[in-house]
mmCIF file of C-alpha atoms in Angstrom:
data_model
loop_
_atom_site.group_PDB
_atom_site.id
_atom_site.type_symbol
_atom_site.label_atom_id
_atom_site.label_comp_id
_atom_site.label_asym_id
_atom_site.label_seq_id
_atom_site.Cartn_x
_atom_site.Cartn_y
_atom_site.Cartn_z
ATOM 1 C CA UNK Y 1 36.964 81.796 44.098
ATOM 2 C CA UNK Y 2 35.081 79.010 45.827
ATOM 3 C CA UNK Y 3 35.307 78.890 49.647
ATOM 4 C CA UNK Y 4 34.200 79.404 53.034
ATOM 5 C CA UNK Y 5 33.660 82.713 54.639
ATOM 6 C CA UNK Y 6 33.615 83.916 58.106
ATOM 7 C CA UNK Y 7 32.995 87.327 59.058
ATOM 8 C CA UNK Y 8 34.230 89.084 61.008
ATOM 9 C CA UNK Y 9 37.765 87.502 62.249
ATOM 10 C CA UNK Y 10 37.518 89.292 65.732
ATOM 11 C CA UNK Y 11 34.463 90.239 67.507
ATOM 12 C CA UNK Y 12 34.158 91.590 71.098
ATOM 13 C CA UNK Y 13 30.696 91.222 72.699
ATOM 14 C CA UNK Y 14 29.305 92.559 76.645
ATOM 15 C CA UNK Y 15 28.058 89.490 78.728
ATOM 16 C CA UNK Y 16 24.515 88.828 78.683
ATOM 17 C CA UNK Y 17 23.976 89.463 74.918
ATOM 18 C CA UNK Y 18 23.211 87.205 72.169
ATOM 19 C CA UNK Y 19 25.416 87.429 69.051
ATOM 20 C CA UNK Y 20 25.490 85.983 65.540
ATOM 21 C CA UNK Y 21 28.473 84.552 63.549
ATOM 22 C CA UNK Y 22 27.940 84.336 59.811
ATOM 23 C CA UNK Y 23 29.206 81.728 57.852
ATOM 24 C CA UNK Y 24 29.027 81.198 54.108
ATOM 25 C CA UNK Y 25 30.224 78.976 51.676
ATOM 26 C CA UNK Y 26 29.641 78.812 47.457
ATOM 27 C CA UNK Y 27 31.066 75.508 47.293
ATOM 28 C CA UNK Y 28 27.428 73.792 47.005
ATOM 29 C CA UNK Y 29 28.045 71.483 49.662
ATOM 30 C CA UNK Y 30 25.081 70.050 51.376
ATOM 31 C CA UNK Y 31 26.686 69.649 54.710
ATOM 32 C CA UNK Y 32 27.609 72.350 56.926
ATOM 33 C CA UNK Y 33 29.052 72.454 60.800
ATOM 34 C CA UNK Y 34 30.177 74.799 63.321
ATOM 35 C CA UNK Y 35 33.050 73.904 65.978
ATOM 36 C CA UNK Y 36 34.859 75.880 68.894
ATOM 37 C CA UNK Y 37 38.322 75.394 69.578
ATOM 38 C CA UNK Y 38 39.500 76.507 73.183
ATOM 39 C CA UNK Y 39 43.347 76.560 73.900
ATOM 40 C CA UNK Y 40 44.657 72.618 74.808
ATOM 41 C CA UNK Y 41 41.741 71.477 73.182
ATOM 42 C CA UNK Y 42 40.624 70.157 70.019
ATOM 43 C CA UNK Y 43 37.847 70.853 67.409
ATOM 44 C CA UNK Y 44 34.728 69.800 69.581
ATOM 45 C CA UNK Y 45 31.082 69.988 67.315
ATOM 46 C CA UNK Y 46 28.667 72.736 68.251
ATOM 47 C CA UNK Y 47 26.119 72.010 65.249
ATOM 48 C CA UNK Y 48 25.581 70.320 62.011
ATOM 49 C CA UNK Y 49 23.385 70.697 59.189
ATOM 50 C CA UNK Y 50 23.136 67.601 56.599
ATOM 51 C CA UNK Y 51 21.269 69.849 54.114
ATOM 52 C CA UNK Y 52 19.050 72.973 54.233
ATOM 53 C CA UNK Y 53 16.083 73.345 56.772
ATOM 54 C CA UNK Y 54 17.620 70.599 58.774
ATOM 55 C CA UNK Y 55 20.230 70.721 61.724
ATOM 56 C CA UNK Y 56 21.482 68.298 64.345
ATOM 57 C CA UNK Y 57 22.971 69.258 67.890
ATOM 58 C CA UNK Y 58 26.594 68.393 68.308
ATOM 59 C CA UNK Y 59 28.500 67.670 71.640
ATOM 60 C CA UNK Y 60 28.280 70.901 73.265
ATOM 61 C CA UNK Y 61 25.122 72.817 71.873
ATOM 62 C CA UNK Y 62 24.094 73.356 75.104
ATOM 63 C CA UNK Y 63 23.542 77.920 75.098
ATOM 64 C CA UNK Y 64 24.146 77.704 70.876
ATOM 65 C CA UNK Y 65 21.730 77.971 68.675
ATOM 66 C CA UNK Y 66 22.017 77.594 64.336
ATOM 67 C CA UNK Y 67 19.445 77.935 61.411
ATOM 68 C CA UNK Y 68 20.157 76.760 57.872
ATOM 69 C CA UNK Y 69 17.183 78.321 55.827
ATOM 70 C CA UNK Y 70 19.591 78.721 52.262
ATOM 71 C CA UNK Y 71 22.389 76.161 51.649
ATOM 72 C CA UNK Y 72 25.246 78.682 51.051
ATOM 73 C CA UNK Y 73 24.336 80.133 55.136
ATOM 74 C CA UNK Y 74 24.735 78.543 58.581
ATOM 75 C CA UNK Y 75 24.835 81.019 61.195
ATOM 76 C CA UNK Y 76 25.566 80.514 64.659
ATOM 77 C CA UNK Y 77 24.134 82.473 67.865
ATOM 78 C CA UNK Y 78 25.827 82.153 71.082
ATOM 79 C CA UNK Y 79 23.141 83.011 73.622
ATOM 80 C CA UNK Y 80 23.474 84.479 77.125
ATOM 81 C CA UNK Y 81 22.917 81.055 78.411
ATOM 82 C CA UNK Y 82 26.269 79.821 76.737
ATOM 83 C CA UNK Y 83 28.398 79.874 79.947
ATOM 84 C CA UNK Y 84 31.866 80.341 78.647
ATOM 85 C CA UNK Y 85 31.597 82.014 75.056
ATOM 86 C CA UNK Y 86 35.209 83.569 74.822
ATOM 87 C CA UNK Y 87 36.386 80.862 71.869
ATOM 88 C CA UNK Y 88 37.584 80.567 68.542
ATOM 89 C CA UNK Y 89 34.759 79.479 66.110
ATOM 90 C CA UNK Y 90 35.029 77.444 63.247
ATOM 91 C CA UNK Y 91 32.915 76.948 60.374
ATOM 92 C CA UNK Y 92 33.187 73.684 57.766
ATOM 93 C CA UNK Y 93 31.107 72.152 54.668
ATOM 94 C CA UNK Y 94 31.940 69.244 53.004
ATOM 95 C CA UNK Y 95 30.034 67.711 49.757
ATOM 96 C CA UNK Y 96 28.048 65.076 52.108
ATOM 97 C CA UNK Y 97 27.640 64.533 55.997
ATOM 98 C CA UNK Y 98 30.973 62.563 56.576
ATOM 99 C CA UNK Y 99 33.004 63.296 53.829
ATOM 100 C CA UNK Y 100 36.146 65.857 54.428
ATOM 101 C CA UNK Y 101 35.366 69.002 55.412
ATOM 102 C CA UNK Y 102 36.763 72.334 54.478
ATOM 103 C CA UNK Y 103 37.182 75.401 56.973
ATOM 104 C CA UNK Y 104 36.595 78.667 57.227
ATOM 105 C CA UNK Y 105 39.141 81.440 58.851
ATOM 106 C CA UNK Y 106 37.554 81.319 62.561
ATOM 107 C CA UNK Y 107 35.720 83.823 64.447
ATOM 108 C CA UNK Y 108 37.806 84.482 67.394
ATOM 109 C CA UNK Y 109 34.880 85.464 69.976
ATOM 110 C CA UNK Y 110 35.547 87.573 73.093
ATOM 111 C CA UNK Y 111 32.656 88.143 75.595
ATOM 112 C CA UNK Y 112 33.878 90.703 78.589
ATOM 113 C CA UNK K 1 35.105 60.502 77.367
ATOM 114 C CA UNK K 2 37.837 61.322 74.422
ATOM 115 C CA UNK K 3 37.377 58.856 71.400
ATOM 116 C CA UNK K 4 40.272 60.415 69.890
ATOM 117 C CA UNK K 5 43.526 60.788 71.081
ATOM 118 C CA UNK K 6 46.761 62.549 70.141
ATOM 119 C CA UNK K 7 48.827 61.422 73.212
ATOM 120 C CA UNK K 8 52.008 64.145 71.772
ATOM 121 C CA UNK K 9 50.895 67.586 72.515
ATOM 122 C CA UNK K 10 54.558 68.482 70.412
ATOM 123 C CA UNK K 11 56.785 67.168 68.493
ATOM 124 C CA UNK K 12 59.948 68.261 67.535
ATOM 125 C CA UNK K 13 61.974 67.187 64.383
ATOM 126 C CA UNK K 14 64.728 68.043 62.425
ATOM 127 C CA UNK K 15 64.523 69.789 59.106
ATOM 128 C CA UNK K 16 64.801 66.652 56.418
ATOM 129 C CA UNK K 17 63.415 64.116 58.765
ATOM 130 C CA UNK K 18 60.960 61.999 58.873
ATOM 131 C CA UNK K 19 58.128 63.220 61.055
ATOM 132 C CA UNK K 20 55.441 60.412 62.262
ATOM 133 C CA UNK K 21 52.299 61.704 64.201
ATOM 134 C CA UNK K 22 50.480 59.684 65.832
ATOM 135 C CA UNK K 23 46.397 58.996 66.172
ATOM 136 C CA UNK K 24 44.517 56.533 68.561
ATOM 137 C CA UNK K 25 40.989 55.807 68.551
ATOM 138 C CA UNK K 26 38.222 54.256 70.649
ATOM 139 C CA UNK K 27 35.270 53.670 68.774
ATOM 140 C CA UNK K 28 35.519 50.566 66.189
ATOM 141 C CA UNK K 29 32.614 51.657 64.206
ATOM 142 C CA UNK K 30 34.773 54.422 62.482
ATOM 143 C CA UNK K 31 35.387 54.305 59.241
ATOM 144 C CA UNK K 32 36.686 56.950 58.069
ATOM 145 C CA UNK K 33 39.850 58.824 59.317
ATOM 146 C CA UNK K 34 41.711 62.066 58.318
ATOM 147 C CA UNK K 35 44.321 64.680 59.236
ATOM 148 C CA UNK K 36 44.232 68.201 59.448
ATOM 149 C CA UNK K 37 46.702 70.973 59.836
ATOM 150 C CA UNK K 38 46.345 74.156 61.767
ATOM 151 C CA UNK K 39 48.570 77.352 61.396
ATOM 152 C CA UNK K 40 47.711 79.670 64.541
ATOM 153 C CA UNK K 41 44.219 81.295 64.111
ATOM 154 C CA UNK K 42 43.116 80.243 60.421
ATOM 155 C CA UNK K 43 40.943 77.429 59.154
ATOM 156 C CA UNK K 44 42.232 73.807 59.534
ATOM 157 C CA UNK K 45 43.011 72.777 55.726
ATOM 158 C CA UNK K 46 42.843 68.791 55.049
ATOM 159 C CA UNK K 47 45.698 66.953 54.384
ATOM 160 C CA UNK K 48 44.582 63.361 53.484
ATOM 161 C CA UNK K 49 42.697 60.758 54.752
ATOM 162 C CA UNK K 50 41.965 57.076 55.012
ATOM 163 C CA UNK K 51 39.029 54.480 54.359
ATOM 164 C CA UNK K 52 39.289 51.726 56.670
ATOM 165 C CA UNK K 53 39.321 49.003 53.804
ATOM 166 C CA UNK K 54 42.942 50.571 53.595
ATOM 167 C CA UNK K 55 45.988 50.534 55.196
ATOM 168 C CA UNK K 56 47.796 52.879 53.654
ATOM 169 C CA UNK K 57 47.765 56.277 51.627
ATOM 170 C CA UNK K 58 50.324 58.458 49.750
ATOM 171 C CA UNK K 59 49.925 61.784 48.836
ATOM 172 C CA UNK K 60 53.568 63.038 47.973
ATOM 173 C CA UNK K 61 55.492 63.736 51.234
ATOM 174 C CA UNK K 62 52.346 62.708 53.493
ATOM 175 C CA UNK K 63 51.582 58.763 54.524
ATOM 176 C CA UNK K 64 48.823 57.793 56.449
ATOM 177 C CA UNK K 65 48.683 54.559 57.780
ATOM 178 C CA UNK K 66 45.967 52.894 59.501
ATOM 179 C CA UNK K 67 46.318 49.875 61.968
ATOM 180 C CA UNK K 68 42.338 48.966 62.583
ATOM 181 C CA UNK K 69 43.176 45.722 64.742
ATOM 182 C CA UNK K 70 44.902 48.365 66.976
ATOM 183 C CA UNK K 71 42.940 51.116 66.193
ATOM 184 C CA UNK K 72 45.584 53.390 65.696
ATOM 185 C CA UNK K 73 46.729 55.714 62.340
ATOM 186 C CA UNK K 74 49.725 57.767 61.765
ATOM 187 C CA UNK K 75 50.999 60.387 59.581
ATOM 188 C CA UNK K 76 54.422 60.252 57.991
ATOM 189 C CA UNK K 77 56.006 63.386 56.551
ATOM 190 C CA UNK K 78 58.938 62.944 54.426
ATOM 191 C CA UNK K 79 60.991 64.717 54.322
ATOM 192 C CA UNK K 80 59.682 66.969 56.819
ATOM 193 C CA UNK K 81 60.126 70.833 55.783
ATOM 194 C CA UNK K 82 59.561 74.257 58.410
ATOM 195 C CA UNK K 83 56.434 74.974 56.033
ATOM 196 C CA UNK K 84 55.313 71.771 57.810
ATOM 197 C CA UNK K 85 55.608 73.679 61.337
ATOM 198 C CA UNK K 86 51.739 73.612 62.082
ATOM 199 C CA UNK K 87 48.962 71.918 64.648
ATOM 200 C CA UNK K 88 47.963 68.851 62.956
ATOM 201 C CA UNK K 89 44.473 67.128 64.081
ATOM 202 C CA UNK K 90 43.496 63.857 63.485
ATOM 203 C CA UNK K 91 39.847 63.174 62.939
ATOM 204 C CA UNK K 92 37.545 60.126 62.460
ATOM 205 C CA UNK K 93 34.254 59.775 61.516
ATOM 206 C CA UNK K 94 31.484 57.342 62.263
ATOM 207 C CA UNK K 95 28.873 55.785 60.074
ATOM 208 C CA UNK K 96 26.172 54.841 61.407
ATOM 209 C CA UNK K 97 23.940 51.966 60.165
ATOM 210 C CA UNK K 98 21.507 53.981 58.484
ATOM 211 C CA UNK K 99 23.909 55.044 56.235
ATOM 212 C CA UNK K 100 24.292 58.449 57.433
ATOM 213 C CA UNK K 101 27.127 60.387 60.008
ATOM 214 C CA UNK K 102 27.350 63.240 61.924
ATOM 215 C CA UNK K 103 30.352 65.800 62.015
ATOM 216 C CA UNK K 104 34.027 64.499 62.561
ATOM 217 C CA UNK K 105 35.638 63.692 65.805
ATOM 218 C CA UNK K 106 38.371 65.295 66.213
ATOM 219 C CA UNK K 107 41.581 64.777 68.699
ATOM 220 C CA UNK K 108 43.087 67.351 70.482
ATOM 221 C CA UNK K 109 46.422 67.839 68.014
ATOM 222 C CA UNK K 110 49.751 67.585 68.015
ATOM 223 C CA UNK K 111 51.763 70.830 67.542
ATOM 224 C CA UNK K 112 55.018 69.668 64.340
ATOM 225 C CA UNK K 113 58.133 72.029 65.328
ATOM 226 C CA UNK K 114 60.173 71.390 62.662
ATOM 227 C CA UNK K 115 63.882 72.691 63.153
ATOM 228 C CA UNK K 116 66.884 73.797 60.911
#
């Protein structure tokens, strides 16, 4: 089956430590992009990635960071410098930059 | 500042109705506008979407309509079913000259009750 993973669906992290949120997809899209949704609010853009060993800050990358070293993997670290963390994360591809994208489950984040 | 809007957190509509969502956007140089809908924590799944060299498209119950002098799109569901009871996001996206684009804009959503 062709699609988007995100693993895992819940994960609980301390404050002050860094964690990684894997996303894969076996769609062979070029573009990939990560987004946090907080309650109220829409879809706002962490990071892109037009195609592999290249990524572009979004709106809020500020305490993110993202690498994109094989085309099937973007993962996303929130850092200790990301101030509020506690989110649901979303990861998309889509054939090109701008075309439709397709989503993954979410990460639903919780930093105590 | 928001360059999407969804001014209807909700909406509430009666099983067989028509349902009509509305979009609003700022930014004249997009081209390219969609809609998304959300059940409670999964994946947004696209619906359909719209060039702006179009007014209009049809994809079985769903119509999108777009209204570039006003810079405004809607979705029509009809009729509208209680599968359809989801957060639907509209989203744009911008071209730039270069030929290139960056990730969608998306608007804040409007949650589709859809009643028996």
């Amino acid at each position: 089956d062709g699609g988007i993973t995100q693993s895992p669906k819940y994960l609980f992290r301390k404050e002050g430590q860094n964690v990684t949120l894997s996303c894969e997809q076996n769609l062979n899209h070029d573009a990939m992009y990560w987004y946090r949704q907080d309650p109220g609010q829409g879809l706002r853009l962490i990071y892109y990635s037009q195609i592999v060993n290249d990524f572009q800050k979004g709106d809020i990358a500020e305490g993110y960071s993202v690498s994109r070293e094989k085309k099937e993997s973007f993962p996303l670290t929130v850092t200790s410098a990301q101030k509020n963390p506690t989110a649901f994360y979303l990861c998309a591809s889509s054939i090109a930059l701008g075309d439709e994208q397709y989503f993954g489950p979410g990460t639903r984040l919780t930093v105590t | 500042d928001q360059q999407v809007k969804q001014n209807s957190p909700s909406l509430s509509v009666q099983e067989g109705r028509i349902s009509i969502l509305n979009c609003d956007y700022t930014n004249s140089m997009f081209d390219y506008f969609l809609w998304y809908k959300k059940y409670p924590a999964e994946g947004p799944t696209f619906l359909i979407s719209i060039s702006s060299i179009k007014d209009k498209n049809e994809d079985g119950r769903f119509t999108v309509f777009l209204n570039k002098s006003a810079k405004h799109l809607s979705l029509h569901i009809v009729p509208s079913q209680p599968g359809d009871s989801a957060v639907y996001f509209c989203a744009a996206s911008l071209v730039y000259s270069g030929g290139g684009a960056d990730g969608l804009t998306f608007g804040k959503g409007t949650h589709l009750i859809i009643q028996p």
